[in-house]
mmCIF file of C-alpha atoms in Angstrom:
data_model
loop_
_atom_site.group_PDB
_atom_site.id
_atom_site.type_symbol
_atom_site.label_atom_id
_atom_site.label_comp_id
_atom_site.label_asym_id
_atom_site.label_seq_id
_atom_site.Cartn_x
_atom_site.Cartn_y
_atom_site.Cartn_z
ATOM 1 C CA UNK S 156 -7.193 2.460 -19.687
ATOM 2 C CA UNK S 157 -5.084 3.179 -22.726
ATOM 3 C CA UNK S 158 -2.129 0.778 -22.489
ATOM 4 C CA UNK S 159 -3.722 -2.308 -24.011
ATOM 5 C CA UNK S 160 -2.810 -4.328 -20.904
ATOM 6 C CA UNK S 161 -4.607 -6.679 -18.549
ATOM 7 C CA UNK S 162 -6.365 -4.865 -15.715
ATOM 8 C CA UNK S 163 -4.884 -6.738 -12.742
ATOM 9 C CA UNK S 164 -7.048 -4.689 -10.391
ATOM 10 C CA UNK S 165 -10.211 -6.044 -12.010
ATOM 11 C CA UNK S 166 -8.884 -9.599 -11.739
ATOM 12 C CA UNK S 167 -8.258 -9.203 -8.012
ATOM 13 C CA UNK S 168 -11.449 -7.322 -7.159
ATOM 14 C CA UNK S 169 -13.934 -7.808 -10.020
ATOM 15 C CA UNK S 170 -16.583 -5.114 -10.037
ATOM 16 C CA UNK S 171 -15.518 -3.826 -6.620
ATOM 17 C CA UNK S 172 -13.961 -0.758 -5.077
ATOM 18 C CA UNK S 173 -11.841 -2.592 -2.512
ATOM 19 C CA UNK S 174 -11.010 -1.625 1.042
ATOM 20 C CA UNK S 175 -7.622 -3.088 1.953
ATOM 21 C CA UNK S 176 -6.493 -3.282 5.569
ATOM 22 C CA UNK S 177 -2.850 -2.646 6.441
ATOM 23 C CA UNK S 178 -1.024 -4.982 8.822
ATOM 24 C CA UNK S 179 1.820 -3.087 10.502
ATOM 25 C CA UNK S 180 4.201 -5.830 11.560
ATOM 26 C CA UNK S 181 6.007 -5.797 14.877
ATOM 27 C CA UNK S 182 9.709 -4.911 14.465
ATOM 28 C CA UNK S 183 11.578 -7.484 12.403
ATOM 29 C CA UNK S 184 15.038 -9.028 12.952
ATOM 30 C CA UNK S 185 17.817 -6.493 12.574
ATOM 31 C CA UNK S 186 15.653 -3.424 13.210
ATOM 32 C CA UNK S 187 16.365 -1.246 16.280
ATOM 33 C CA UNK S 188 13.227 -2.326 18.179
ATOM 34 C CA UNK S 189 13.326 -6.038 17.267
ATOM 35 C CA UNK S 190 11.851 -7.973 20.181
ATOM 36 C CA UNK S 191 13.581 -11.284 19.547
ATOM 37 C CA UNK S 192 10.579 -13.482 18.668
ATOM 38 C CA UNK S 193 9.424 -14.210 15.114
ATOM 39 C CA UNK S 194 6.681 -16.377 16.597
ATOM 40 C CA UNK S 195 5.236 -13.245 18.206
ATOM 41 C CA UNK S 196 5.459 -11.327 14.923
ATOM 42 C CA UNK S 197 3.652 -14.089 13.037
ATOM 43 C CA UNK S 198 1.035 -14.628 15.756
ATOM 44 C CA UNK S 199 0.006 -10.965 15.781
ATOM 45 C CA UNK S 200 -0.062 -10.714 11.995
ATOM 46 C CA UNK S 201 -2.339 -13.764 11.703
ATOM 47 C CA UNK S 202 -4.665 -12.447 14.425
ATOM 48 C CA UNK S 203 -4.930 -9.103 12.622
ATOM 49 C CA UNK S 204 -5.511 -10.772 9.255
ATOM 50 C CA UNK S 205 -8.346 -12.762 10.779
ATOM 51 C CA UNK S 206 -9.988 -9.658 12.273
ATOM 52 C CA UNK S 207 -9.743 -7.771 8.981
ATOM 53 C CA UNK S 208 -11.151 -10.633 6.932
ATOM 54 C CA UNK S 209 -13.987 -11.289 9.363
ATOM 55 C CA UNK S 210 -14.699 -7.555 9.381
ATOM 56 C CA UNK S 211 -15.479 -7.614 5.665
ATOM 57 C CA UNK S 212 -12.383 -6.019 4.132
ATOM 58 C CA UNK S 213 -11.341 -6.948 0.598
ATOM 59 C CA UNK S 214 -7.590 -7.378 0.933
ATOM 60 C CA UNK S 215 -4.561 -7.205 3.214
ATOM 61 C CA UNK S 216 -1.315 -5.239 2.889
ATOM 62 C CA UNK S 217 1.631 -6.395 5.008
ATOM 63 C CA UNK S 218 4.397 -3.895 5.725
ATOM 64 C CA UNK S 219 7.403 -3.506 8.008
ATOM 65 C CA UNK S 220 6.082 -0.264 9.482
ATOM 66 C CA UNK S 221 7.774 -0.643 12.871
ATOM 67 C CA UNK S 222 11.249 -1.178 11.388
ATOM 68 C CA UNK S 223 11.908 2.585 11.467
ATOM 69 C CA UNK S 224 14.258 4.257 10.860
ATOM 70 C CA UNK S 225 13.977 2.864 7.353
ATOM 71 C CA UNK S 226 16.686 2.058 4.844
ATOM 72 C CA UNK S 227 16.711 4.518 1.915
ATOM 73 C CA UNK S 228 17.729 1.747 -0.482
ATOM 74 C CA UNK S 229 17.640 -2.056 -0.437
ATOM 75 C CA UNK S 230 16.690 -3.637 2.878
ATOM 76 C CA UNK S 231 19.015 -6.305 4.333
ATOM 77 C CA UNK S 232 18.484 -10.050 3.745
ATOM 78 C CA UNK S 233 17.094 -10.614 7.249
ATOM 79 C CA UNK S 234 14.246 -8.204 6.527
ATOM 80 C CA UNK S 235 13.399 -9.936 3.245
ATOM 81 C CA UNK S 236 13.519 -13.336 4.951
ATOM 82 C CA UNK S 237 11.272 -12.232 7.817
ATOM 83 C CA UNK S 238 8.744 -10.549 5.545
ATOM 84 C CA UNK S 239 8.633 -13.614 3.295
ATOM 85 C CA UNK S 240 7.947 -15.862 6.284
ATOM 86 C CA UNK S 241 5.103 -13.668 7.520
ATOM 87 C CA UNK S 242 3.496 -12.998 4.126
ATOM 88 C CA UNK S 243 3.539 -16.701 3.299
ATOM 89 C CA UNK S 244 1.642 -17.536 6.495
ATOM 90 C CA UNK S 245 -0.858 -14.701 6.054
ATOM 91 C CA UNK S 246 -1.615 -15.901 2.515
ATOM 92 C CA UNK S 247 -2.065 -19.476 3.734
ATOM 93 C CA UNK S 248 -4.487 -18.322 6.444
ATOM 94 C CA UNK S 249 -6.598 -15.928 4.351
ATOM 95 C CA UNK S 250 -8.778 -16.074 1.254
ATOM 96 C CA UNK S 251 -8.167 -12.382 0.514
ATOM 97 C CA UNK S 252 -5.629 -10.908 -1.927
ATOM 98 C CA UNK S 253 -2.474 -10.093 0.038
ATOM 99 C CA UNK S 254 0.078 -7.422 -0.811
ATOM 100 C CA UNK S 255 3.455 -6.351 0.545
ATOM 101 C CA UNK S 256 5.155 -2.990 1.062
ATOM 102 C CA UNK S 257 8.869 -3.045 1.893
ATOM 103 C CA UNK S 258 9.620 0.277 3.533
ATOM 104 C CA UNK S 259 10.930 2.616 2.724
ATOM 105 C CA UNK S 260 11.141 1.965 -0.983
ATOM 106 C CA UNK S 261 12.470 -1.492 -1.850
ATOM 107 C CA UNK S 262 10.275 -2.522 -4.782
ATOM 108 C CA UNK S 263 12.830 -5.150 -5.821
ATOM 109 C CA UNK S 264 12.444 -6.955 -2.483
ATOM 110 C CA UNK S 265 8.658 -6.562 -2.561
ATOM 111 C CA UNK S 266 8.429 -8.189 -5.987
ATOM 112 C CA UNK S 267 10.768 -10.991 -4.927
ATOM 113 C CA UNK S 268 8.638 -11.675 -1.856
ATOM 114 C CA UNK S 269 5.490 -11.651 -3.992
ATOM 115 C CA UNK S 270 7.034 -14.096 -6.453
ATOM 116 C CA UNK S 271 8.079 -16.454 -3.639
ATOM 117 C CA UNK S 272 4.809 -16.334 -1.705
ATOM 118 C CA UNK S 273 2.117 -15.732 -4.297
ATOM 119 C CA UNK S 274 1.260 -12.244 -3.045
ATOM 120 C CA UNK S 275 -1.053 -10.365 -5.402
ATOM 121 C CA UNK S 276 0.202 -6.782 -5.273
ATOM 122 C CA UNK S 277 2.929 -4.487 -3.965
ATOM 123 C CA UNK S 278 3.002 -0.867 -2.870
ATOM 124 C CA UNK S 279 5.873 1.363 -3.974
ATOM 125 C CA UNK S 280 6.322 4.729 -2.254
ATOM 126 C CA UNK S 281 8.473 6.390 -4.956
ATOM 127 C CA UNK S 282 7.995 4.637 -8.287
ATOM 128 C CA UNK S 283 8.809 7.513 -10.646
ATOM 129 C CA UNK S 284 10.448 10.880 -10.089
ATOM 130 C CA UNK S 285 12.134 11.760 -6.804
ATOM 131 C CA UNK S 286 11.102 12.885 -3.324
ATOM 132 C CA UNK S 287 13.003 14.423 -0.405
ATOM 133 C CA UNK S 288 12.284 12.286 2.663
ATOM 134 C CA UNK S 289 13.572 11.596 6.157
ATOM 135 C CA UNK S 290 15.775 8.949 4.471
ATOM 136 C CA UNK S 291 17.210 11.559 2.124
ATOM 137 C CA UNK S 292 16.531 11.726 -1.600
ATOM 138 C CA UNK S 293 14.517 8.729 -2.846
ATOM 139 C CA UNK S 294 14.446 8.150 -6.597
ATOM 140 C CA UNK S 295 11.970 6.042 -8.530
ATOM 141 C CA UNK S 296 13.230 2.913 -10.265
ATOM 142 C CA UNK S 297 10.206 2.028 -12.366
ATOM 143 C CA UNK S 298 12.495 0.950 -15.213
ATOM 144 C CA UNK S 299 13.953 -1.788 -13.005
ATOM 145 C CA UNK S 300 10.720 -2.771 -11.273
ATOM 146 C CA UNK S 301 8.755 -3.351 -14.476
ATOM 147 C CA UNK S 302 11.581 -5.339 -16.031
ATOM 148 C CA UNK S 303 11.975 -7.419 -12.877
ATOM 149 C CA UNK S 304 8.269 -8.233 -12.872
ATOM 150 C CA UNK S 305 8.523 -9.314 -16.502
ATOM 151 C CA UNK S 306 11.604 -11.445 -15.822
ATOM 152 C CA UNK S 307 9.984 -13.150 -12.835
ATOM 153 C CA UNK S 308 6.883 -13.911 -14.890
ATOM 154 C CA UNK S 309 4.488 -12.939 -12.098
ATOM 155 C CA UNK S 310 1.192 -11.098 -12.404
ATOM 156 C CA UNK S 311 1.610 -8.782 -9.441
ATOM 157 C CA UNK S 312 -0.168 -5.418 -9.376
ATOM 158 C CA UNK S 313 2.021 -2.376 -8.729
ATOM 159 C CA UNK S 314 0.254 0.293 -6.671
ATOM 160 C CA UNK S 315 2.441 3.391 -6.672
ATOM 161 C CA UNK S 316 2.242 6.518 -4.546
ATOM 162 C CA UNK S 317 2.061 9.953 -6.129
ATOM 163 C CA UNK S 318 3.895 12.609 -4.087
ATOM 164 C CA UNK S 319 3.992 10.201 -1.158
ATOM 165 C CA UNK S 320 3.461 11.180 2.492
ATOM 166 C CA UNK S 321 6.387 12.022 4.799
ATOM 167 C CA UNK S 322 8.154 13.566 1.828
ATOM 168 C CA UNK S 323 8.618 16.828 -0.062
ATOM 169 C CA UNK S 324 8.498 16.999 -3.864
ATOM 170 C CA UNK S 325 11.221 18.765 -5.811
ATOM 171 C CA UNK S 326 10.529 22.350 -6.938
ATOM 172 C CA UNK S 327 8.097 22.573 -9.817
ATOM 173 C CA UNK S 328 6.473 19.164 -9.272
ATOM 174 C CA UNK S 329 2.684 19.113 -9.493
ATOM 175 C CA UNK S 330 0.192 16.467 -8.460
ATOM 176 C CA UNK S 331 -1.218 16.157 -11.966
ATOM 177 C CA UNK S 332 2.152 15.808 -13.700
ATOM 178 C CA UNK S 333 3.387 13.296 -11.142
ATOM 179 C CA UNK S 334 0.229 11.224 -11.568
ATOM 180 C CA UNK S 335 0.546 11.246 -15.354
ATOM 181 C CA UNK S 336 4.166 10.120 -15.147
ATOM 182 C CA UNK S 337 3.352 7.366 -12.658
ATOM 183 C CA UNK S 338 0.563 6.036 -14.864
ATOM 184 C CA UNK S 339 1.827 6.586 -18.416
ATOM 185 C CA UNK S 340 5.590 6.312 -18.008
ATOM 186 C CA UNK S 341 5.863 4.232 -14.829
ATOM 187 C CA UNK S 342 3.088 1.853 -16.020
ATOM 188 C CA UNK S 343 1.693 1.512 -12.499
ATOM 189 C CA UNK S 344 -1.499 -0.531 -12.167
ATOM 190 C CA UNK S 345 -2.893 1.980 -9.700
ATOM 191 C CA UNK S 346 -1.871 5.329 -8.206
ATOM 192 C CA UNK S 347 -2.083 6.095 -4.492
ATOM 193 C CA UNK S 348 -2.845 9.500 -3.014
ATOM 194 C CA UNK S 349 -1.961 10.362 0.589
ATOM 195 C CA UNK S 350 -1.982 13.264 2.982
ATOM 196 C CA UNK S 351 1.256 14.786 4.224
ATOM 197 C CA UNK S 352 1.891 12.049 6.810
ATOM 198 C CA UNK S 353 0.531 8.770 8.157
ATOM 199 C CA UNK S 354 -3.110 9.265 9.098
ATOM 200 C CA UNK S 355 -3.445 12.603 7.290
ATOM 201 C CA UNK S 356 -6.563 12.805 5.107
ATOM 202 C CA UNK S 357 -6.734 12.929 1.348
ATOM 203 C CA UNK S 358 -8.968 15.676 -0.005
ATOM 204 C CA UNK S 359 -11.684 14.827 -2.519
ATOM 205 C CA UNK S 360 -10.345 17.612 -4.722
ATOM 206 C CA UNK S 361 -7.007 15.809 -4.999
ATOM 207 C CA UNK S 362 -8.777 12.708 -6.319
ATOM 208 C CA UNK S 363 -10.718 14.766 -8.860
ATOM 209 C CA UNK S 364 -7.551 16.480 -10.091
ATOM 210 C CA UNK S 365 -5.823 13.150 -10.638
ATOM 211 C CA UNK S 366 -8.980 11.731 -12.236
ATOM 212 C CA UNK S 367 -8.705 14.431 -14.879
ATOM 213 C CA UNK S 368 -4.976 13.827 -15.340
ATOM 214 C CA UNK S 369 -4.995 10.094 -16.063
ATOM 215 C CA UNK S 370 -7.153 8.117 -18.519
ATOM 216 C CA UNK S 371 -10.642 6.820 -17.935
ATOM 217 C CA UNK S 372 -10.242 3.513 -16.138
ATOM 218 C CA UNK S 373 -7.096 4.567 -14.297
ATOM 219 C CA UNK S 374 -7.221 3.278 -10.720
ATOM 220 C CA UNK S 375 -6.925 5.840 -7.930
ATOM 221 C CA UNK S 376 -6.417 4.653 -4.349
ATOM 222 C CA UNK S 377 -6.745 6.626 -1.112
ATOM 223 C CA UNK S 378 -3.640 5.732 0.886
ATOM 224 C CA UNK S 379 -4.011 7.608 4.171
ATOM 225 C CA UNK S 380 -6.443 9.328 6.483
ATOM 226 C CA UNK S 381 -9.664 7.434 5.694
ATOM 227 C CA UNK S 382 -12.003 7.390 8.708
ATOM 228 C CA UNK S 383 -15.493 6.017 9.429
ATOM 229 C CA UNK S 384 -17.101 9.375 8.632
ATOM 230 C CA UNK S 385 -15.118 10.008 5.420
ATOM 231 C CA UNK S 386 -14.608 6.566 3.893
ATOM 232 C CA UNK S 387 -17.837 6.429 1.915
ATOM 233 C CA UNK S 388 -17.260 9.785 0.244
ATOM 234 C CA UNK S 389 -13.645 8.940 -0.554
ATOM 235 C CA UNK S 390 -14.630 5.618 -2.074
ATOM 236 C CA UNK S 391 -17.245 7.329 -4.234
ATOM 237 C CA UNK S 392 -14.489 9.544 -5.654
ATOM 238 C CA UNK S 393 -11.722 6.928 -5.801
ATOM 239 C CA UNK S 394 -11.350 3.273 -6.735
ATOM 240 C CA UNK S 395 -9.998 1.794 -3.519
ATOM 241 C CA UNK S 396 -8.869 2.550 0.020
ATOM 242 C CA UNK S 397 -5.789 1.435 1.938
ATOM 243 C CA UNK S 398 -6.559 1.858 5.635
ATOM 244 C CA UNK S 399 -4.216 1.378 8.561
ATOM 245 C CA UNK S 400 -4.296 3.872 11.445
ATOM 246 C CA UNK S 401 -8.093 4.146 11.670
ATOM 247 C CA UNK S 402 -8.347 0.407 12.400
ATOM 248 C CA UNK S 403 -5.685 0.325 15.097
ATOM 249 C CA UNK S 404 -5.729 0.987 18.838
ATOM 250 C CA UNK S 405 -6.231 4.663 19.638
ATOM 251 C CA UNK S 406 -6.071 5.340 15.895
ATOM 252 C CA UNK S 407 -2.290 5.014 16.096
ATOM 253 C CA UNK S 408 -0.323 3.386 13.277
ATOM 254 C CA UNK S 409 1.462 0.292 14.528
ATOM 255 C CA UNK S 410 -0.782 -0.020 17.568
ATOM 256 C CA UNK S 411 -2.370 -3.258 16.410
ATOM 257 C CA UNK S 412 -5.687 -3.874 14.632
ATOM 258 C CA UNK S 413 -8.717 -3.642 16.925
ATOM 259 C CA UNK S 414 -11.956 -5.449 16.076
ATOM 260 C CA UNK S 415 -14.220 -2.657 17.335
ATOM 261 C CA UNK S 416 -12.462 -0.113 15.122
ATOM 262 C CA UNK S 417 -12.771 -2.377 12.090
ATOM 263 C CA UNK S 418 -16.496 -2.751 12.743
ATOM 264 C CA UNK S 419 -16.923 1.013 13.190
ATOM 265 C CA UNK S 420 -15.048 1.742 9.971
ATOM 266 C CA UNK S 421 -17.065 -0.709 7.893
ATOM 267 C CA UNK S 422 -20.317 0.525 9.435
ATOM 268 C CA UNK S 423 -19.370 4.079 8.495
ATOM 269 C CA UNK S 424 -18.634 2.902 4.965
ATOM 270 C CA UNK S 425 -22.051 1.264 4.708
ATOM 271 C CA UNK S 426 -23.796 4.382 6.003
#
């Protein structure tokens, strides 16, 4: 690292390359598929957190994945309130570091939820630059996010995607340049690489290219497509894995975490 800053990653996972399980919440109040019961949302999230922790994962990431179609800008107050309620209960029930991702790209809400609940990290899909997505043009607001974190006085790690999935970069954008901007100019605590869509694999060559583009000590996370037969190799190349679909029923994002899939994934990682 070359910024003279505290390595929040090392504080959360000292000496480890963490595997963080993603909890895709049931639809929240106000979203098109909201089922009408927050008790059901909380109950499933706590059950999944328990399975992931007992399965040997190193952290949990809570996100409103089933709220699609997503807001391109700030999410409404009911979404923030619901996410805060769930994250608070997951943190109380688990000894693992817990993070939050407010889809599609509300870093302001994610930081606010982290400050209110004690969450340890957030994920930001577009932190610097711009991407063309199914929500339209999303633009990074790193200048606001970093200042908000400073104003709130919280030590929350910012894990930021580079050329995020379900999106198209503007003409001329390259993986290496985007990674450098996210690290050096966006001051992210870790960069996330993904495939083209949820569940799509990251290639080892992508990790190596970004490794050469950012300083020694820069944290590179695999953010999609890790599977039991690829996880070990990806973790050897990178510094952490965020895994969702591979741990859920039928390998389908949002299907609900399944204990047998968690066990198979961790066994593949050990092999």
